[in-house]
Short mmCIF file of C-alpha atoms and ligand atoms in Angstrom, two decimals:
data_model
loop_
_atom_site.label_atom_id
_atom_site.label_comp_id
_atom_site.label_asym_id
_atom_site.label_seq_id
_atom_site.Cartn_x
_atom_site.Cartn_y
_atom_site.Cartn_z
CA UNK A 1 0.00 0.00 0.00
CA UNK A 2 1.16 3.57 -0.76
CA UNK A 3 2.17 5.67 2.19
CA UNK A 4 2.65 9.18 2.26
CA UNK A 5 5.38 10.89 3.94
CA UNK A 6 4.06 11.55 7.59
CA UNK A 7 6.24 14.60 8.20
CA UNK A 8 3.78 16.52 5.88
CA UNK A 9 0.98 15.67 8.99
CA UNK A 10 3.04 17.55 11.40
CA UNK A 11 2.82 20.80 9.25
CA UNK A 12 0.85 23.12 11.10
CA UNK A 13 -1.52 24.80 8.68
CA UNK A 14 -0.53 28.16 7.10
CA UNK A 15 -3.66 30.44 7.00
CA UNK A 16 -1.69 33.84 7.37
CA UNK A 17 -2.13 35.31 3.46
CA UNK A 18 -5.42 32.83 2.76
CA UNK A 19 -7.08 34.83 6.24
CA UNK A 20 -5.73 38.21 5.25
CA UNK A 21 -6.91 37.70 1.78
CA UNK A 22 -10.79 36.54 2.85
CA UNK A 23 -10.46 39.48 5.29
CA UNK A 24 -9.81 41.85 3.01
CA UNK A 25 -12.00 40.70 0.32
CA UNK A 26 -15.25 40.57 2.11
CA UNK A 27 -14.61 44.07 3.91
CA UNK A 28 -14.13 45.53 -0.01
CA UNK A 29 -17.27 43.66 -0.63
CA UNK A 30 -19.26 45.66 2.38
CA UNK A 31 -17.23 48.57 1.53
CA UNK A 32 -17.05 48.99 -2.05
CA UNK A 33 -15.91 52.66 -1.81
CA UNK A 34 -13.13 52.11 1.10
CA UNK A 35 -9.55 52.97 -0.67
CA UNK A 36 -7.96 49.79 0.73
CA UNK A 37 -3.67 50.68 0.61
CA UNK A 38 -1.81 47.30 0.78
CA UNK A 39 1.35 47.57 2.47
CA UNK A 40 1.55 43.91 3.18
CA UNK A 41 3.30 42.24 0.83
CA UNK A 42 6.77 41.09 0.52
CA UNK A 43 6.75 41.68 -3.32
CA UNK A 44 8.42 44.29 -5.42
CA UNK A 45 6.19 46.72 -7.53
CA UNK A 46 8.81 48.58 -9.88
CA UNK A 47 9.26 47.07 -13.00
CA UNK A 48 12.73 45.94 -14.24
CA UNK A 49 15.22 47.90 -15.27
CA UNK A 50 15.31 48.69 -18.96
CA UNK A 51 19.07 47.38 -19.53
CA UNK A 52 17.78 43.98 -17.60
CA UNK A 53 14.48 44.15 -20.38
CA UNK A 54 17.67 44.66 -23.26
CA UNK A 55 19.37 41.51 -21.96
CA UNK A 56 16.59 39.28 -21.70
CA UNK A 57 15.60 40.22 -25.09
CA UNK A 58 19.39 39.99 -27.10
CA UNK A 59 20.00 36.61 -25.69
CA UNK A 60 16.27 35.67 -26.54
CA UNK A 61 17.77 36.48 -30.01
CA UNK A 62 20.65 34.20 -29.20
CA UNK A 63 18.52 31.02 -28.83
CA UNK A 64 16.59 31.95 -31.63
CA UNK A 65 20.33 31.85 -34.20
CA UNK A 66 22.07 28.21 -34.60
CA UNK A 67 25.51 29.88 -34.41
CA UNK A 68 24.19 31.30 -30.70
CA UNK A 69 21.94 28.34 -29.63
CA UNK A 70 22.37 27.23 -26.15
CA UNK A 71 20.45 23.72 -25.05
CA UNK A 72 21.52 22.43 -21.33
CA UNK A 73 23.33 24.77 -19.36
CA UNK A 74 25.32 24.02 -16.49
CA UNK A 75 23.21 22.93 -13.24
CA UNK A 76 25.67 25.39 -10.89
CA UNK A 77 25.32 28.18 -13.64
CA UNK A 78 27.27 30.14 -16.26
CA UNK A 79 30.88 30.98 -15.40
CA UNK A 80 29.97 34.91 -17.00
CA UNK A 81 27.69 35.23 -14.28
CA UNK A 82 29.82 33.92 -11.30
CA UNK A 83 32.55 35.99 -12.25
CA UNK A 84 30.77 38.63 -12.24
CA UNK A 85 29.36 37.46 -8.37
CA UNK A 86 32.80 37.05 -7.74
CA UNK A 87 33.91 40.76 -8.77
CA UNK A 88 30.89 42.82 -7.56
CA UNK A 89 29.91 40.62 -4.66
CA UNK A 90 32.91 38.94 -3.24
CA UNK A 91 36.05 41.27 -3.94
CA UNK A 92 38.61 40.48 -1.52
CA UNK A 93 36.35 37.63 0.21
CA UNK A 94 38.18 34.39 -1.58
CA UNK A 95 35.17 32.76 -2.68
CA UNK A 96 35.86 30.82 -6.36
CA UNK A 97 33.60 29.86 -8.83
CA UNK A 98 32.48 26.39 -7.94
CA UNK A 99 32.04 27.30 -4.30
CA UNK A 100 28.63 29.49 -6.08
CA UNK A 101 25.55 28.08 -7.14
CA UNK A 102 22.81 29.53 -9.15
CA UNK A 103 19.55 29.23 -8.34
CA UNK A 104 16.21 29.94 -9.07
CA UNK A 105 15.63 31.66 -5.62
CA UNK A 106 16.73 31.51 -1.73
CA UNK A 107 13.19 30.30 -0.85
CA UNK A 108 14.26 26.97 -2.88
CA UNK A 109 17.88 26.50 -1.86
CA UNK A 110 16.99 27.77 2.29
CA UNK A 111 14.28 25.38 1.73
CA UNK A 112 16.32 22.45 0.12
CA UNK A 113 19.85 22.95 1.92
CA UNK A 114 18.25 20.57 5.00
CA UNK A 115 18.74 17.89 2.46
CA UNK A 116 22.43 17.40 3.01
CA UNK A 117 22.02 17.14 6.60
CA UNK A 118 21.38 14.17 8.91
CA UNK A 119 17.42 14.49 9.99
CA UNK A 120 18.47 14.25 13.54
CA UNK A 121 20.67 16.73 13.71
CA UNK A 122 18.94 20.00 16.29
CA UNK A 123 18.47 23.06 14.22
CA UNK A 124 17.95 26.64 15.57
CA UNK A 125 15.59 28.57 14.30
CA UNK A 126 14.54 32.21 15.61
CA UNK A 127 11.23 32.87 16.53
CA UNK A 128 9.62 35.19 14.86
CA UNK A 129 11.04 34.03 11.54
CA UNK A 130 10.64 33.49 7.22
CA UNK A 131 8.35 30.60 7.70
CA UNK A 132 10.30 28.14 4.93
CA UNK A 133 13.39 27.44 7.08
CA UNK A 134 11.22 25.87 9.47
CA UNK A 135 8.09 24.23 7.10
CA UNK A 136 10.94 22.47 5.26
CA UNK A 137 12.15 21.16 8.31
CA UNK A 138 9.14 19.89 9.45
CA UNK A 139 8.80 18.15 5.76
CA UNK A 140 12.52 16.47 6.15
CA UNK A 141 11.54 15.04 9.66
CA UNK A 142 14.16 17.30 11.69
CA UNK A 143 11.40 19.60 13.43
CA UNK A 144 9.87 16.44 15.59
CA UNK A 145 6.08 16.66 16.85
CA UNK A 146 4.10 19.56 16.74
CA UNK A 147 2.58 20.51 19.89
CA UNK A 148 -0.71 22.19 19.46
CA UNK A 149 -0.13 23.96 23.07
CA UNK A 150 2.95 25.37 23.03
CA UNK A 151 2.59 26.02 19.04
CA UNK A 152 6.27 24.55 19.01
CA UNK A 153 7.92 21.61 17.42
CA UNK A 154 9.73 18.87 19.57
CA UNK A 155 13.28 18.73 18.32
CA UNK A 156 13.24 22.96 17.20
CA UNK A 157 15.80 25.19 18.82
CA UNK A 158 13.81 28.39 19.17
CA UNK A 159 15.84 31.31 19.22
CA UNK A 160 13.79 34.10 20.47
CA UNK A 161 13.98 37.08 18.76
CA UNK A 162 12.16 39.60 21.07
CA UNK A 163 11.86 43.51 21.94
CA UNK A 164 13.94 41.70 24.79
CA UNK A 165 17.26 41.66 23.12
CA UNK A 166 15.79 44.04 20.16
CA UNK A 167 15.56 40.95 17.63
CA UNK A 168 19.03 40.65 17.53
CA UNK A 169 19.57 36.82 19.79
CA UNK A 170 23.43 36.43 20.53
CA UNK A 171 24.45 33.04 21.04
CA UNK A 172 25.05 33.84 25.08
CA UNK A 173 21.10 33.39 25.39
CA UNK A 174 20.98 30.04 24.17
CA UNK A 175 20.42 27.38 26.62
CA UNK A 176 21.15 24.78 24.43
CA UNK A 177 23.75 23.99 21.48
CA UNK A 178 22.12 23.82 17.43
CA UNK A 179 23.91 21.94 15.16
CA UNK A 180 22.33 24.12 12.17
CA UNK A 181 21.61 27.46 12.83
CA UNK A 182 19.53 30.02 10.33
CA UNK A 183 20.31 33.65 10.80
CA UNK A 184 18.21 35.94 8.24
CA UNK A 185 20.18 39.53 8.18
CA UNK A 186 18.65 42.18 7.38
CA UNK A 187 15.65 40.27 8.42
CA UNK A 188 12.42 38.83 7.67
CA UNK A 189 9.99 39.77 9.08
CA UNK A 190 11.97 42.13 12.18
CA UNK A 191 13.35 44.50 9.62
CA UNK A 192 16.33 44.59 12.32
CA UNK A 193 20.48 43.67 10.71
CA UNK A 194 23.44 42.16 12.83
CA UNK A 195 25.91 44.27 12.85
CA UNK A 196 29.60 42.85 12.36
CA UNK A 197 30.58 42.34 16.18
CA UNK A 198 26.90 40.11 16.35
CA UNK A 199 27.82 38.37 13.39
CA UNK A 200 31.13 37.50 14.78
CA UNK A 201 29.89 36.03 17.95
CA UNK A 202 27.54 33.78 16.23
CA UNK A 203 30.30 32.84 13.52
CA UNK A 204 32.64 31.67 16.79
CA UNK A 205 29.94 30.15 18.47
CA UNK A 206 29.78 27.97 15.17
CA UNK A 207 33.44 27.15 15.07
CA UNK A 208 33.73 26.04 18.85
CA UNK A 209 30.59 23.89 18.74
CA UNK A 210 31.15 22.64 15.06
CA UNK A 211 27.60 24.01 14.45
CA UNK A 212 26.97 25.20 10.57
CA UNK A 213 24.92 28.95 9.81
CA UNK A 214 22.50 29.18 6.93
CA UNK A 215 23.36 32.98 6.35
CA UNK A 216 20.23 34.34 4.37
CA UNK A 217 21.11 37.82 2.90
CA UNK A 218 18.17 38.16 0.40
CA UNK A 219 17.28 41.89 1.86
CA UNK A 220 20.99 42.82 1.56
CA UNK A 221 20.58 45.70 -1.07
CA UNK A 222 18.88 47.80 1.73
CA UNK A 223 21.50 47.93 4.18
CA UNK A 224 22.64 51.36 4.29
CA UNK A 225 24.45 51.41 7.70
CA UNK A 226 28.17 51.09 8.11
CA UNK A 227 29.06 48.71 10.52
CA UNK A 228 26.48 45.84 8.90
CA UNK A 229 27.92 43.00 6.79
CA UNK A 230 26.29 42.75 3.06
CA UNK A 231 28.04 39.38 3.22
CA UNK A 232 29.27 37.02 6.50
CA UNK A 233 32.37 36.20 4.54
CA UNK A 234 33.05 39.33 5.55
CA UNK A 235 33.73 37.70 9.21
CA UNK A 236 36.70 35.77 9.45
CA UNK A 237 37.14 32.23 9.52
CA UNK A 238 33.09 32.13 8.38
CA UNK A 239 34.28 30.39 5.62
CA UNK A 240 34.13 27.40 7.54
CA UNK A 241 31.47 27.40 9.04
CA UNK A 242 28.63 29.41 6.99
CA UNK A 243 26.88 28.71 3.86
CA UNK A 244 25.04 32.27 2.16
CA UNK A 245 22.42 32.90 -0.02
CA UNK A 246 21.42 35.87 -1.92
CA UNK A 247 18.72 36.76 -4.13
CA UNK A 248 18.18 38.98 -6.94
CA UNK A 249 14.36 39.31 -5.80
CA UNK A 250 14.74 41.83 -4.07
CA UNK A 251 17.87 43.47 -5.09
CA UNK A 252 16.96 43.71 -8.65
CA UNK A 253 13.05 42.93 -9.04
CA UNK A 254 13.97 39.74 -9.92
CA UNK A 255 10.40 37.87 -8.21
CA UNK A 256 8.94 37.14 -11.59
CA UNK A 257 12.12 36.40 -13.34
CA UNK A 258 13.67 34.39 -10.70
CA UNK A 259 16.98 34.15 -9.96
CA UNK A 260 19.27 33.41 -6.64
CA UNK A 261 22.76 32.06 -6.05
CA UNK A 262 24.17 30.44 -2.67
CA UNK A 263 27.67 30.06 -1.75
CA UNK A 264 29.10 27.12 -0.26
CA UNK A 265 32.42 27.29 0.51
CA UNK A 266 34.92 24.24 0.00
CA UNK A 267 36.06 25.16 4.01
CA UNK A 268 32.76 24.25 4.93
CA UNK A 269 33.08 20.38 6.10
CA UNK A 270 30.46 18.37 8.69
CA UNK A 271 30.92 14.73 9.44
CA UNK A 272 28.43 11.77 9.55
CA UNK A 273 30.20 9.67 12.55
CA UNK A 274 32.07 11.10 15.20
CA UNK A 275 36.28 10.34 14.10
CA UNK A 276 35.20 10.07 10.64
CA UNK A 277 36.87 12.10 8.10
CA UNK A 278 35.20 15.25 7.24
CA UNK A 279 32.93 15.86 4.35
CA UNK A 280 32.65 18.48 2.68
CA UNK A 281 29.18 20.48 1.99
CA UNK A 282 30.10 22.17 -1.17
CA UNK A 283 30.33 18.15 -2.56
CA UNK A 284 27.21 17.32 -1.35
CA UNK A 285 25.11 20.75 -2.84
CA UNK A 286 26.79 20.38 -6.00
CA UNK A 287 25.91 16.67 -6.25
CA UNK A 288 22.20 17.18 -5.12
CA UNK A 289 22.33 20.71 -7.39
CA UNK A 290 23.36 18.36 -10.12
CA UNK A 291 20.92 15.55 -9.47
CA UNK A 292 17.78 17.75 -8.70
CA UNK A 293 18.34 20.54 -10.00
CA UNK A 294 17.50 21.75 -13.71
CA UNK A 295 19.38 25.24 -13.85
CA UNK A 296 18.96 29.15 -14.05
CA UNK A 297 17.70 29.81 -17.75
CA UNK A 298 20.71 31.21 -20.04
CA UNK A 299 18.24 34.00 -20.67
CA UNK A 300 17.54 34.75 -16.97
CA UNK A 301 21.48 34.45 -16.07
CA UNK A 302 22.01 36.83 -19.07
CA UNK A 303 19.47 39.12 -17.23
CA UNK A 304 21.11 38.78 -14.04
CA UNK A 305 24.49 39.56 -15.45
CA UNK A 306 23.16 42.84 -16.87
CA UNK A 307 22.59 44.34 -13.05
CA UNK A 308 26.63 44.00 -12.96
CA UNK A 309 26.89 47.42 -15.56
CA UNK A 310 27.13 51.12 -14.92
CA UNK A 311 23.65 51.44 -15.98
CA UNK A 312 22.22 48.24 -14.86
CA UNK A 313 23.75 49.55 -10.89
CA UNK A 314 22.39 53.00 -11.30
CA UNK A 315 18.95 51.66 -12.35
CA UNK A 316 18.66 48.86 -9.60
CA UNK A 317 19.88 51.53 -6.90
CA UNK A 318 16.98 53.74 -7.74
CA UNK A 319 14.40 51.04 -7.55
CA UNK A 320 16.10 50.42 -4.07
CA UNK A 321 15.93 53.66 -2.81
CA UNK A 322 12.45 54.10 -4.25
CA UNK A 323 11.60 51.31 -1.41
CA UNK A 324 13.99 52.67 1.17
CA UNK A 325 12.08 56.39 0.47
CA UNK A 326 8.85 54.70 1.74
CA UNK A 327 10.41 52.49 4.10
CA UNK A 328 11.48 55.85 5.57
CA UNK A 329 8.04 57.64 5.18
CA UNK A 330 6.44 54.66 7.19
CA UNK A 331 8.99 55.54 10.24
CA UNK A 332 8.36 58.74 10.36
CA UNK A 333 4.48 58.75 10.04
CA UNK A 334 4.42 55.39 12.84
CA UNK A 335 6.72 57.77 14.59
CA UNK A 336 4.10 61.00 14.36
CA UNK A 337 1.21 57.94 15.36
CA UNK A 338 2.97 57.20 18.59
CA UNK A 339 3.28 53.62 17.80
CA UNK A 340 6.70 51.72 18.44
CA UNK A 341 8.93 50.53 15.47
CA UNK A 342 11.61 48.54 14.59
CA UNK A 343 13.61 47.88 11.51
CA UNK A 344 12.90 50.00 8.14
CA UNK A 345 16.85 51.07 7.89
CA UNK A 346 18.18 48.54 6.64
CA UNK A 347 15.33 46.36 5.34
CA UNK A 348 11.94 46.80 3.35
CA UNK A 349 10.23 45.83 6.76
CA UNK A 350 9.05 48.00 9.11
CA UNK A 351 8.05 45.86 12.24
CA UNK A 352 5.75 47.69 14.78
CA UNK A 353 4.28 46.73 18.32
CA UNK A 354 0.86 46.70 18.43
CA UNK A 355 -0.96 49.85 20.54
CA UNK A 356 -1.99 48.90 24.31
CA UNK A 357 -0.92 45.56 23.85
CA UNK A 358 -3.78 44.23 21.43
CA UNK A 359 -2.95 41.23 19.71
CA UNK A 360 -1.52 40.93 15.84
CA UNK A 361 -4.97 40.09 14.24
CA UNK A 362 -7.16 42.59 16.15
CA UNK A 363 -4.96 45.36 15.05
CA UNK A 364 -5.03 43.76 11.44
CA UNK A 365 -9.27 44.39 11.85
CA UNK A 366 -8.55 47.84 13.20
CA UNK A 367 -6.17 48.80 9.94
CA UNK A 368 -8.38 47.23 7.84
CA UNK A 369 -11.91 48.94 8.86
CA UNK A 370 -10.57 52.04 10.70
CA UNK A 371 -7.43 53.25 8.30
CA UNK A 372 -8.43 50.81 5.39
CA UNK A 373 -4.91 49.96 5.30
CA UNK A 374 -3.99 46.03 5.11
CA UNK A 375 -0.42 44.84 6.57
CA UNK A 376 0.90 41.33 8.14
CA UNK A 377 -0.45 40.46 12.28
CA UNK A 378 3.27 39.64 13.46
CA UNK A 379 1.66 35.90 15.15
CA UNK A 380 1.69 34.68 11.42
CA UNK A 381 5.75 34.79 11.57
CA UNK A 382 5.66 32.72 14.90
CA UNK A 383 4.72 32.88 18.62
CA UNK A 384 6.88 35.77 19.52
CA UNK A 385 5.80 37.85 16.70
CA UNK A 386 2.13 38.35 18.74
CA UNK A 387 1.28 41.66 19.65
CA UNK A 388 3.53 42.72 16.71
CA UNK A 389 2.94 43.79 13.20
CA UNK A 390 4.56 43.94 9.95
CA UNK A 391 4.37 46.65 6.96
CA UNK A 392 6.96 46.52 3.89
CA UNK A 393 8.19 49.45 1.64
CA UNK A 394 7.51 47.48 -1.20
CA UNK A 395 4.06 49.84 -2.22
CA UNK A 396 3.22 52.72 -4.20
CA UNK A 397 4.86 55.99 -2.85
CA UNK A 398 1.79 58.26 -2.92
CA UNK A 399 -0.12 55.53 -1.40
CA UNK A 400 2.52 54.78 1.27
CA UNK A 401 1.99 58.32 1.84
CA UNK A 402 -1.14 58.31 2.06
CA UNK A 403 -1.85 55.57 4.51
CA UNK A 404 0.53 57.57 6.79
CA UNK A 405 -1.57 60.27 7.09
CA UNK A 406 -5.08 58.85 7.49
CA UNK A 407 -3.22 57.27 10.86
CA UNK A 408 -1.35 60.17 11.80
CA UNK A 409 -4.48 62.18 10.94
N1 PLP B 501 14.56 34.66 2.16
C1 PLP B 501 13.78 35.54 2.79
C2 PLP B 501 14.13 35.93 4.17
C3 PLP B 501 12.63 36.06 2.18
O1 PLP B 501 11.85 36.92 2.84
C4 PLP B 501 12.31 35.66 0.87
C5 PLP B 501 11.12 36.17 0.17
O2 PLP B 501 10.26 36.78 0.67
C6 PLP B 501 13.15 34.74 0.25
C7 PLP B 501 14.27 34.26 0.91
C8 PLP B 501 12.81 34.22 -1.12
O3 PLP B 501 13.66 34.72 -2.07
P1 PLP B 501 13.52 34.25 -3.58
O4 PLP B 501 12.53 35.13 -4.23
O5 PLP B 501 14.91 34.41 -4.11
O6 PLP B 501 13.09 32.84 -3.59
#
């Protein structure tokens, strides 16, 4: 008899966007005048840039031409668009060309990295969080039992990530030791970045326990402030002991196009048997990327390789700021509101804490019919994201604008 894979039972159901969506709809159907602003999505709006349109359009042409044809590419990706990774990304940093991988996002290779682990290893996961690193542990069996009570998995490290230690956890708070350990900087949904001392703690705290980070930069176009790494090879000895991914999503408005890369370095080793010789991880992705893995379109890499020119930078900086401008207009008019914020300086996300303590969803209600504004209740990101709230930068300007003032007002 066919059996299904019993992990998928433990998955505790996701009704964060389906609820928000039903919400919203049958309010608009009550309301059919109410000027709903959406500033809850984690989706870019501008369109892409015009040299990124050229690109994808010449090397169309390419595959069109039997001198220019291109069938199968490489699973790990095109060496033209590595080296220019390598050169824009990782100047001075060491990392080579078959220590990158491109993908077709961070949501699939964050999600799929668990694969090359042992399912009973512990992982650490931060509470709140980006709800795939810990879904796709449930799937592979390494998140244990769900317990409907504590709303917390069995065999899950939670990290918490609270107004507490301003959602930045150091490894000195945990009471017990991950072997896997997912740090999202500038995060999802917080809005907060580790700076370069935090970063170094947690990379040491790796290296003396053997412990390996899943460093998910996706938001790092936004950082703007000094002392916060775009990158945690930028932390010595991380090399050893981290594995990064990156995303032109958000950097470049890549969400329809898709395209990602993570780095595994050949320093990074982990062992099945204790006084076994080490392994090492960059093998193991490159032999699953290989295996499962079909490849970044030539088209899309050509795309992505465009972002690497004078005019391709200038063009994805002003979509950038563009967000940053209303990530910016949302601090200031929470600010004028009286309402407590977090994040929105380096990061789309601008996390706020819920007035007089009301919970996530009731202040979703009060948005939604008071304001007619519709963001994210902070308990859809985890337990210790109740009471909190999330709106992204990611909207129209004027309306960004506008949904500051009917609160301020
Ligand atoms: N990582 C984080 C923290 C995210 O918030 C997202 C998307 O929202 C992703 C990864 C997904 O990136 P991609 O579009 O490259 O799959």
């Amino acid at each position: 008899m066919i059996k299904i894979n019993e992990n998928f039972l433990q998955l505790e159901e996701n009704y964060l966007f389906s609820t928000i969506n039903k919400k919203v709809s049958e309010y608009q159907k009550e309301n059919p005048n109410a000027k709903i602003i959406k500033l809850g999505i984690g989706d870019v709006t501008r369109p892409l840039p015009q040299i990124v349109v050229e690109a994808i359009k010449k090397s169309a042409d390419e595959m069109g031409n039997i001198n220019t044809f291109r069938g199968y590419g490489p699973e790990q990706g095109y060496e033209f668009l590595k080296d220019k990774i390598i050169e824009n990304e990782y100047k001075n940093l060491g990392i080579k060309s078959n220590e990158i991988f491109i993908s077709d996002g961070a949501k699939c290779d964050t999600g799929g990295i668990i694969e090359i682990f042992n399912p009973n290893i512990k992982v650490g996961i931060m509470n709140p969080v980006y709800p795939v690193y810990l879904d796709t542990n449930v799937m592979y069996g390494t998140a244990g039992k769900y317990d409907q009570t504590t709303k917390q998995y069995s065999n899950i490290i939670y990290i918490n990530s609270t107004e507490n230690n301003n959602f930045l956890p150091k490894p000195s708070e945990l009471t017990e030791i991950p072997d896997l350990i997912y740090i999202c900087s500038p995060n999802n949904p917080t809005g907060v970045a580790m700076n370069a001392e935090l970063l170094k703690s947690w990379v040491e705290f790796a290296k003396q326990n053997k412990s390996i980070i899943l460093f998910d930069s996706a938001y790092k176009a936004f950082i703007e402030e000094d002392n916060i790494p775009h990158s945690i090879y930028e932390i010595e000895g991380a090399k050893e002991v981290a594995i990064e991914f990156k995303s032109y999503s958000k950097t470049a408005g890549f969400t329809g196009l898709r395209c990602a890369y993570t780095v595994v370095p050949q320093e990074c080793v982990a062992n099945y048997k204790a006084g076994e010789k080490d392994i090492s991880l960059n093998k193991l992705w490159n032999r699953r990327t290989t295996t499962k893995f079909n490849g970044v379109s030539y088209i899309t890499q050509r795309a992505a390789e465009s972002i690497y020119t004078e005019e391709g930078k200038k063009a994805i900086k002003e979509n950038i700021d563009y967000y940053k401008e209303n990530a910016k207009i949302l601090l200031d008019g929470l600010k004028k509101a009286g309402i407590q914020c977090y994040g929105g300086i380096n990061s789309p996300y601008v996390w706020l804490k819920t007035p007089n303590g009301i919970s996530s969803w009731e202040y979703f209600d009060i948005l939604l019919k008071k304001y007619n504004i519709v963001g994210t209740p902070g308990v859809g990101f985890g337990t210790n994201g109740e009471g909190y709230f999330r709106l992204t930068a990611f909207g129209d300007k004027a309306k960004t604008i506008e949904a500051m003032e009917r609160l301020t007002k």
